[in-house]
Short mmCIF file of C-alpha atoms in Angstrom, two decimals:
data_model
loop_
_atom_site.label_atom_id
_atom_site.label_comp_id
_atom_site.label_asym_id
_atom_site.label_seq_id
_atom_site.Cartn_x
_atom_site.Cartn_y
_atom_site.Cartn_z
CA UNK A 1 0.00 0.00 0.00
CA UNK A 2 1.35 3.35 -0.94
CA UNK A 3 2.41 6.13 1.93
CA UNK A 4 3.84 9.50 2.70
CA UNK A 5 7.17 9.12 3.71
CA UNK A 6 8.41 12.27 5.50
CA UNK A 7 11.60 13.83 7.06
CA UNK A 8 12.29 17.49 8.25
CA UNK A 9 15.86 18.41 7.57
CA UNK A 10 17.99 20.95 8.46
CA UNK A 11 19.95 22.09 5.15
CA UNK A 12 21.85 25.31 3.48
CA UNK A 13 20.81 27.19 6.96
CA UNK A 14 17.02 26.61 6.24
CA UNK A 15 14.19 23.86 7.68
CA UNK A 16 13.81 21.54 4.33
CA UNK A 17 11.58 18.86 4.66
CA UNK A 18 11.76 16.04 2.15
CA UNK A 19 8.56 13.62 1.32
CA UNK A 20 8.47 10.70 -1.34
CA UNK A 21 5.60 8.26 -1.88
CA UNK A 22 6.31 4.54 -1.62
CA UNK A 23 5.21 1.21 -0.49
CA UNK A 24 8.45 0.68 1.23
CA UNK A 25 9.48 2.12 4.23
CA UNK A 26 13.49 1.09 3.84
CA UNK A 27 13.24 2.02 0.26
CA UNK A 28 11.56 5.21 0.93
CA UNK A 29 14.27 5.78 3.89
CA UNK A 30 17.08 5.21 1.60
CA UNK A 31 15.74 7.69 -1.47
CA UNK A 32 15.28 10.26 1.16
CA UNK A 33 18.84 9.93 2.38
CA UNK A 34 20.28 10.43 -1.13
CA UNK A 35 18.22 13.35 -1.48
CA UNK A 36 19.84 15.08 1.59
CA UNK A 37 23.19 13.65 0.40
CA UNK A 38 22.66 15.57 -2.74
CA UNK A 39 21.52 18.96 -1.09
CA UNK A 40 24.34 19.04 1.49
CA UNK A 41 26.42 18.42 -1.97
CA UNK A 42 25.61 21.53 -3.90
CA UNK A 43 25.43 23.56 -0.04
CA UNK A 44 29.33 22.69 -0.41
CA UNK A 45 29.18 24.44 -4.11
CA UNK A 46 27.45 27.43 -2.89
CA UNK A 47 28.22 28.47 0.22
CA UNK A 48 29.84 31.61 1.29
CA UNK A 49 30.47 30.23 4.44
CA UNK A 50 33.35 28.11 3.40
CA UNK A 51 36.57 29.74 2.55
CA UNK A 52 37.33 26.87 0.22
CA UNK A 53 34.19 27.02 -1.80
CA UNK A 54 34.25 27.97 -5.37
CA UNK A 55 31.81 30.51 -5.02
CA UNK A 56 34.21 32.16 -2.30
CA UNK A 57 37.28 31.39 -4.68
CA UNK A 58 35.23 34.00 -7.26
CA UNK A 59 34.69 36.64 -4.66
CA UNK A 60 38.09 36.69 -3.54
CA UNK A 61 39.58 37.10 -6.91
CA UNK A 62 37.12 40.02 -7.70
CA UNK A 63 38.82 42.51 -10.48
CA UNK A 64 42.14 40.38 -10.15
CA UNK A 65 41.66 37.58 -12.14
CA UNK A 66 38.88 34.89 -14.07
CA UNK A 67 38.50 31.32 -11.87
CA UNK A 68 38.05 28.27 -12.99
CA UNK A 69 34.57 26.70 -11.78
CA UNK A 70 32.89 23.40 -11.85
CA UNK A 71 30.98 23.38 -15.11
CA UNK A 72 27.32 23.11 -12.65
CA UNK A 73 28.65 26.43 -11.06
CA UNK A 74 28.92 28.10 -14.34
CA UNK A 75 25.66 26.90 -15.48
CA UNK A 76 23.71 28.22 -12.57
CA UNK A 77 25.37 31.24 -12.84
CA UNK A 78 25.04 31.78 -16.55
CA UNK A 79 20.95 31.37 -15.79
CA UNK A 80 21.34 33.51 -12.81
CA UNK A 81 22.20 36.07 -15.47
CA UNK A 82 19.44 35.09 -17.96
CA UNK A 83 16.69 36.22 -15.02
CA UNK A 84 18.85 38.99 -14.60
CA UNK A 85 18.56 40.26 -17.83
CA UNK A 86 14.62 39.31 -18.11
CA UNK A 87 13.78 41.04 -15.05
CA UNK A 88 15.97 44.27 -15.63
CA UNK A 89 18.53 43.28 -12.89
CA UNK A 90 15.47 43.07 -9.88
CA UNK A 91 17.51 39.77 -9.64
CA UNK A 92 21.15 39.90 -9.29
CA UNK A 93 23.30 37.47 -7.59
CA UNK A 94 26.26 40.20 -7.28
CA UNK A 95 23.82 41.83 -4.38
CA UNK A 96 26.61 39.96 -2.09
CA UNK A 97 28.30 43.32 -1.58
CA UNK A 98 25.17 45.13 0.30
CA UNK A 99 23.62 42.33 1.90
CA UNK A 100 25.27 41.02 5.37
CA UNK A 101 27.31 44.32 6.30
CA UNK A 102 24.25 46.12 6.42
CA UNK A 103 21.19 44.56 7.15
CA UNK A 104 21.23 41.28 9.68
CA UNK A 105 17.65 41.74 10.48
CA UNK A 106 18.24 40.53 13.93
CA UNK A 107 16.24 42.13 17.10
CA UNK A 108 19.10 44.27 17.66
CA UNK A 109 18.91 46.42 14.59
CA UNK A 110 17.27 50.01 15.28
CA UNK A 111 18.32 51.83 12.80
CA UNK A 112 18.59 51.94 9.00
CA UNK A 113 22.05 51.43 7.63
CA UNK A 114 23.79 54.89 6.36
CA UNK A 115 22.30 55.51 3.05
CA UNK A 116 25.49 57.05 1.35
CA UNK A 117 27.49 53.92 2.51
CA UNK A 118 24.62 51.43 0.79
CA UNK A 119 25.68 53.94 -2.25
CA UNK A 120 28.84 53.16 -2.45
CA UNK A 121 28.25 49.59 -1.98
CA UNK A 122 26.17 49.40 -4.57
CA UNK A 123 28.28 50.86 -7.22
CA UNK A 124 29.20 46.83 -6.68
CA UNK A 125 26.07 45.54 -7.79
CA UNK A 126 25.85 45.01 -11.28
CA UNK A 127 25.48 41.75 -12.95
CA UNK A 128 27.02 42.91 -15.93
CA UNK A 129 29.87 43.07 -14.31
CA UNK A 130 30.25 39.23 -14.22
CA UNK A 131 32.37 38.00 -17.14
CA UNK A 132 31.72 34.38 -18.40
CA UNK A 133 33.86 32.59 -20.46
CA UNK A 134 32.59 29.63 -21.55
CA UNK A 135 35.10 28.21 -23.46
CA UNK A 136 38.09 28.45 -20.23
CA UNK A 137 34.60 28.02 -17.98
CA UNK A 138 36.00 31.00 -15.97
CA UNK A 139 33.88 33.77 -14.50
CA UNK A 140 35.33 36.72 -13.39
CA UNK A 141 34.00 39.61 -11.70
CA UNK A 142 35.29 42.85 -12.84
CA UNK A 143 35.08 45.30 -9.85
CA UNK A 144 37.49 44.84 -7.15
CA UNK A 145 35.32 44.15 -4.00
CA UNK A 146 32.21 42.63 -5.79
CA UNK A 147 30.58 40.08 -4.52
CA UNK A 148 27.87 37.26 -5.65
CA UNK A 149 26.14 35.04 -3.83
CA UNK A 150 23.12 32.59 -5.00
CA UNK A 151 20.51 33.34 -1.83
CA UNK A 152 18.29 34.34 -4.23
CA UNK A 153 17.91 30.81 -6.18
CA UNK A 154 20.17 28.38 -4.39
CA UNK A 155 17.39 26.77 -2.31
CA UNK A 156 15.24 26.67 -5.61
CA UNK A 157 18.32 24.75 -7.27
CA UNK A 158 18.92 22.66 -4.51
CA UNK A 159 15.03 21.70 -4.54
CA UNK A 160 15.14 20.98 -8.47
CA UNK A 161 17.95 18.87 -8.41
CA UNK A 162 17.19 16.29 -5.37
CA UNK A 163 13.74 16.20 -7.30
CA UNK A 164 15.73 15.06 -10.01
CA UNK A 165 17.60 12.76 -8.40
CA UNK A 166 14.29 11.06 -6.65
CA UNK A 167 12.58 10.58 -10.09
CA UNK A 168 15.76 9.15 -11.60
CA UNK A 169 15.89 6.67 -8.79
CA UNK A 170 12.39 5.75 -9.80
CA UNK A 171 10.11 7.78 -7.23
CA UNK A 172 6.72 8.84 -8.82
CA UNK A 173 5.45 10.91 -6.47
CA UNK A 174 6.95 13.26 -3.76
CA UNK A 175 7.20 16.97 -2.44
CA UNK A 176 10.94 18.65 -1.53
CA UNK A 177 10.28 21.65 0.68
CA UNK A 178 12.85 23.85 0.88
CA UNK A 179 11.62 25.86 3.61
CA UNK A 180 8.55 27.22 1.66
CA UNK A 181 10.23 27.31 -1.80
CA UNK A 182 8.24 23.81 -2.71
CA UNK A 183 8.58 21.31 -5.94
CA UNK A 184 6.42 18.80 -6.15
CA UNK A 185 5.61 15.58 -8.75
CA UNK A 186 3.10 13.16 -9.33
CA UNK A 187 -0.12 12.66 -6.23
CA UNK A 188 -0.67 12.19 -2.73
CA UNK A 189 -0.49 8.46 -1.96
CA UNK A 190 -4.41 8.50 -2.15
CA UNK A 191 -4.05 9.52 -6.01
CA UNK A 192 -5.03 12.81 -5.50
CA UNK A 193 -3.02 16.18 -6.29
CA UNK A 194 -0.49 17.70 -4.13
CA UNK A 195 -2.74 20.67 -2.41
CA UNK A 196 -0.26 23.72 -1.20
CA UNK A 197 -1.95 26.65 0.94
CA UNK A 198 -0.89 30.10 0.29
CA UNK A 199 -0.33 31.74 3.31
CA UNK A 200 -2.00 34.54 4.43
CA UNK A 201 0.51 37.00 5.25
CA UNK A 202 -1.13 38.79 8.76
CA UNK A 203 -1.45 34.86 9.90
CA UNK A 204 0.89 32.57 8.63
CA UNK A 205 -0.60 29.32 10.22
CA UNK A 206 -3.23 30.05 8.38
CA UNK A 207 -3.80 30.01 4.69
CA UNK A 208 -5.96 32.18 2.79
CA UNK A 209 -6.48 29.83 -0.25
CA UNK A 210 -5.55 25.98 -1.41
CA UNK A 211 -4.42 25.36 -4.74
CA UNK A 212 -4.05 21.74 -6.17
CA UNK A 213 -0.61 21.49 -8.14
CA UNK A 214 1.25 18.52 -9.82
CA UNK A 215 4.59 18.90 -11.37
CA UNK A 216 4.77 22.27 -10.13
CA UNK A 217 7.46 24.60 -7.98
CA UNK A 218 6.02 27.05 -5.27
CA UNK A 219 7.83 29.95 -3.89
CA UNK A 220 6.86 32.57 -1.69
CA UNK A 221 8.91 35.59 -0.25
CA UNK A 222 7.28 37.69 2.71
CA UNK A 223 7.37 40.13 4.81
CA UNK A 224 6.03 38.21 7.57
CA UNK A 225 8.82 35.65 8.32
CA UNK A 226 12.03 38.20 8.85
CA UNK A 227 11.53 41.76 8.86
CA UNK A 228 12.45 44.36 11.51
CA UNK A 229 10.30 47.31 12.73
CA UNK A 230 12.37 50.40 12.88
CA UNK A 231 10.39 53.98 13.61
CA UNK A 232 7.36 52.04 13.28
CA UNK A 233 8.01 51.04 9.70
CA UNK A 234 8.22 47.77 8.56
CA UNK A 235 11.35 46.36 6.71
CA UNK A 236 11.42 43.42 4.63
CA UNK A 237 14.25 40.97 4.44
CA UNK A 238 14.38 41.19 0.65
CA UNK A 239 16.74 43.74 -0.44
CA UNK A 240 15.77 45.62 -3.74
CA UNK A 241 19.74 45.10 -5.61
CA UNK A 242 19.01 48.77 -7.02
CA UNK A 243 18.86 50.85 -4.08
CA UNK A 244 20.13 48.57 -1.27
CA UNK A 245 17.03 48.67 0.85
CA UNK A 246 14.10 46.19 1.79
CA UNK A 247 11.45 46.13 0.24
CA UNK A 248 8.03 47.28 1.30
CA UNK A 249 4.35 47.99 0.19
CA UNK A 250 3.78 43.72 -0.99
CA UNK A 251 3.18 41.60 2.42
CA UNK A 252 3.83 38.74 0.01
CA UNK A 253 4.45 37.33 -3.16
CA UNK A 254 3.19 33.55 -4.37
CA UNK A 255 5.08 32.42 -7.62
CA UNK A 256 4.07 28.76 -9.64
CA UNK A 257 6.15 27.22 -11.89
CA UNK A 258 7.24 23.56 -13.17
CA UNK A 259 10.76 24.87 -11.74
CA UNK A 260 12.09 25.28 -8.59
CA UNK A 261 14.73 26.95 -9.18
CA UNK A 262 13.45 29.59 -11.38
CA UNK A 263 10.07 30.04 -9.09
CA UNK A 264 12.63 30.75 -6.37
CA UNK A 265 14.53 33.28 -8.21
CA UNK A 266 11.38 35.19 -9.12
CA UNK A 267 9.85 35.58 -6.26
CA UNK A 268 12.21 38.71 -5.32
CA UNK A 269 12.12 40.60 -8.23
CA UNK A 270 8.14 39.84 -8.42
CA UNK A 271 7.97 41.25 -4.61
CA UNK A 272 10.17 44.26 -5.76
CA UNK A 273 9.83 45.69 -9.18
CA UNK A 274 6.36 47.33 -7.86
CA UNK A 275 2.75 45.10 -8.94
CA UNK A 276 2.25 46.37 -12.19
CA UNK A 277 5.63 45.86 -13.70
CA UNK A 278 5.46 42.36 -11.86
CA UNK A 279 2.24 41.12 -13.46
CA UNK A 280 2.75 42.37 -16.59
CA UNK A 281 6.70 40.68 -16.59
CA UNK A 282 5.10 37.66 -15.58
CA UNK A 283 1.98 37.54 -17.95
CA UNK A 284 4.81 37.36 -20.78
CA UNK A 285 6.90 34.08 -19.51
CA UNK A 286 5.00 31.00 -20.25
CA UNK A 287 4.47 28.55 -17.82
CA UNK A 288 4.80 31.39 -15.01
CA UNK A 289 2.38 32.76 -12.54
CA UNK A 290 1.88 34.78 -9.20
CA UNK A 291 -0.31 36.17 -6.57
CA UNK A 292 0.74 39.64 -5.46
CA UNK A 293 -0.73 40.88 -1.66
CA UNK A 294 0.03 44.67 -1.10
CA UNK A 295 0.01 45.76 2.23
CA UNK A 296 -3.39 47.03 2.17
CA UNK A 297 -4.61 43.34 1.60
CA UNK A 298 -5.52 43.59 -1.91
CA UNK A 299 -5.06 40.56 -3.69
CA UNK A 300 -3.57 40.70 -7.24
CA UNK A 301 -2.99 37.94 -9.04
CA UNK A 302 -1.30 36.88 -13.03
CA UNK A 303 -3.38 36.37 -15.91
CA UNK A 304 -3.89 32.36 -15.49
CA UNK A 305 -4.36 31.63 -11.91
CA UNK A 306 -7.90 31.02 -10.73
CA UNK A 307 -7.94 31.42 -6.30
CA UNK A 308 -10.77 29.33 -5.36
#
């Protein structure tokens, strides 16, 4: 008889939570394992906490020389720089340079970060800036002190690629949760659809709609899990890459695609660029929608999505 096989994991500094479908409880057991096996994998690709990681290699050679990568690194970053260009740079992975020095969004923060210092900062931020050569499979970043960093769509990846992994092992149904950013394949174990909620930003227990999705990626970014409240104003954790500060006016942002990775890496400009610009970017990518909620509560939502 078929079941839902579950395990919470903690991975890449977030609460993941892996389910497959199966009749087996060792098999299931053992798929999940190789799952987290792969996602601490590409963590070790990614990080920026690891002086030895590739990613740090890049950062520390900024405007002194091109490094060689693993050809996966290159790849994610040459699509990195595909969204970049299709959503005007509201998606940049160079936003390394503005990000931790100035806003930790921890309880201790009271005051915004000195604005002319985020200027100078992000004279760094510029994802044209980031020279790939395919051929050597070097990328090189061209201002001294630049920075990337893949916060933006590394969870996304990560989810995409241990989904991968699970179907080429032969599971036919299962959900990889990357702490929100969701992909998920084939049905429940009672043959039904996957059904996600999409949380309601003033009470995040509780959802304000159910969708049922197959084969689909979920991400959401909000204001409601990390912010800080400075002068009364609310702060978002996501950082708009053109002016180095958080975004705010959208309590949250609901993107669906087959992808993880790219769902991930759209929620931020989506929650950024301002609604209009958002819905009409996203009404032009196939396969791509969102739900929009301002901070008024209004509810906007791309051309093919129907809330029930």
């Amino acid at each position: 008889m078929l079941r839902e096989f579950k395990r919470p994991q903690k991975l890449m500094g977030n609460a993941f939570e892996i389910t497959v479908v199966s009749d087996d409880e060792n098999s299931a057991n053992r798929h999940i394992d190789a799952a987290i096996d792969e996602i601490r994998r590409i963590e070790k690709l990614l990080t920026t906490f690891n002086d030895e990681s590739q990613t740090n290699l890049i950062n520390r050679n900024a405007g002194i020389m091109p490094v060689k990568v693993d050809g996966e690194i290159f790849d994610l970053i040459e699509r990195s720089l595909r969204i970049s260009k299709i959503t005007d740079g509201y998606f940049d992975i160079s936003y390394g340079g503005i990000d931790k020095s100035f806003w930790n969004f921890d309880k201790e923060m009271k005051e915004l970060p000195n604005p002319d210092l985020i200027k100078q900062h992000l004279k760094l931020v510029n994802y044209q800036n980031i020279i790939l050569d395919r051929e050597n499979q070097t990328v090189f970043l061209k201002e001294k002190g630049m920075r990337i960093g893949f916060g933006g769509i590394g969870k996304g990846y990560a989810a995409e690629m241990a989904k991968q992994l699970l179907q080429n092992r032969g599971v036919n149904s299962g959900i990889v949760n990357a702490s929100g950013d969701l992909t998920t394949w084939g049905t429940q174990a009672n043959g039904k659809p996957w059904t996600v909620g999409i949380a309601d930003p003033d009470n995040s227990r509780q959802p304000f709609s159910y969708m049922n999705i197959t084969d689909m990626a979920v991400a959401t970014s909000g204001n409601y899990e990390k912010f800080v409240v400075i002068n009364g104003e609310k702060y978002s954790h996501t950082i708009n890459p053109k002016t180095g500060m958080p975004v705010s006016g959208v309590k949250s942002v609901t993107v669906f695609c087959p992808n993880a990775e790219i769902a991930d890496a759209m929620a931020t400009p989506v929650s950024i660029m301002g609604i209009d610009a958002a819905l009409n970017m996203v009404n032009q990518i196939n396969h791509l929608e969102c739900i929009i909620i301002d901070d008024k509560n209004n509810i906007y939502s791309s051309q093919n999505i129907n809330l029930k």
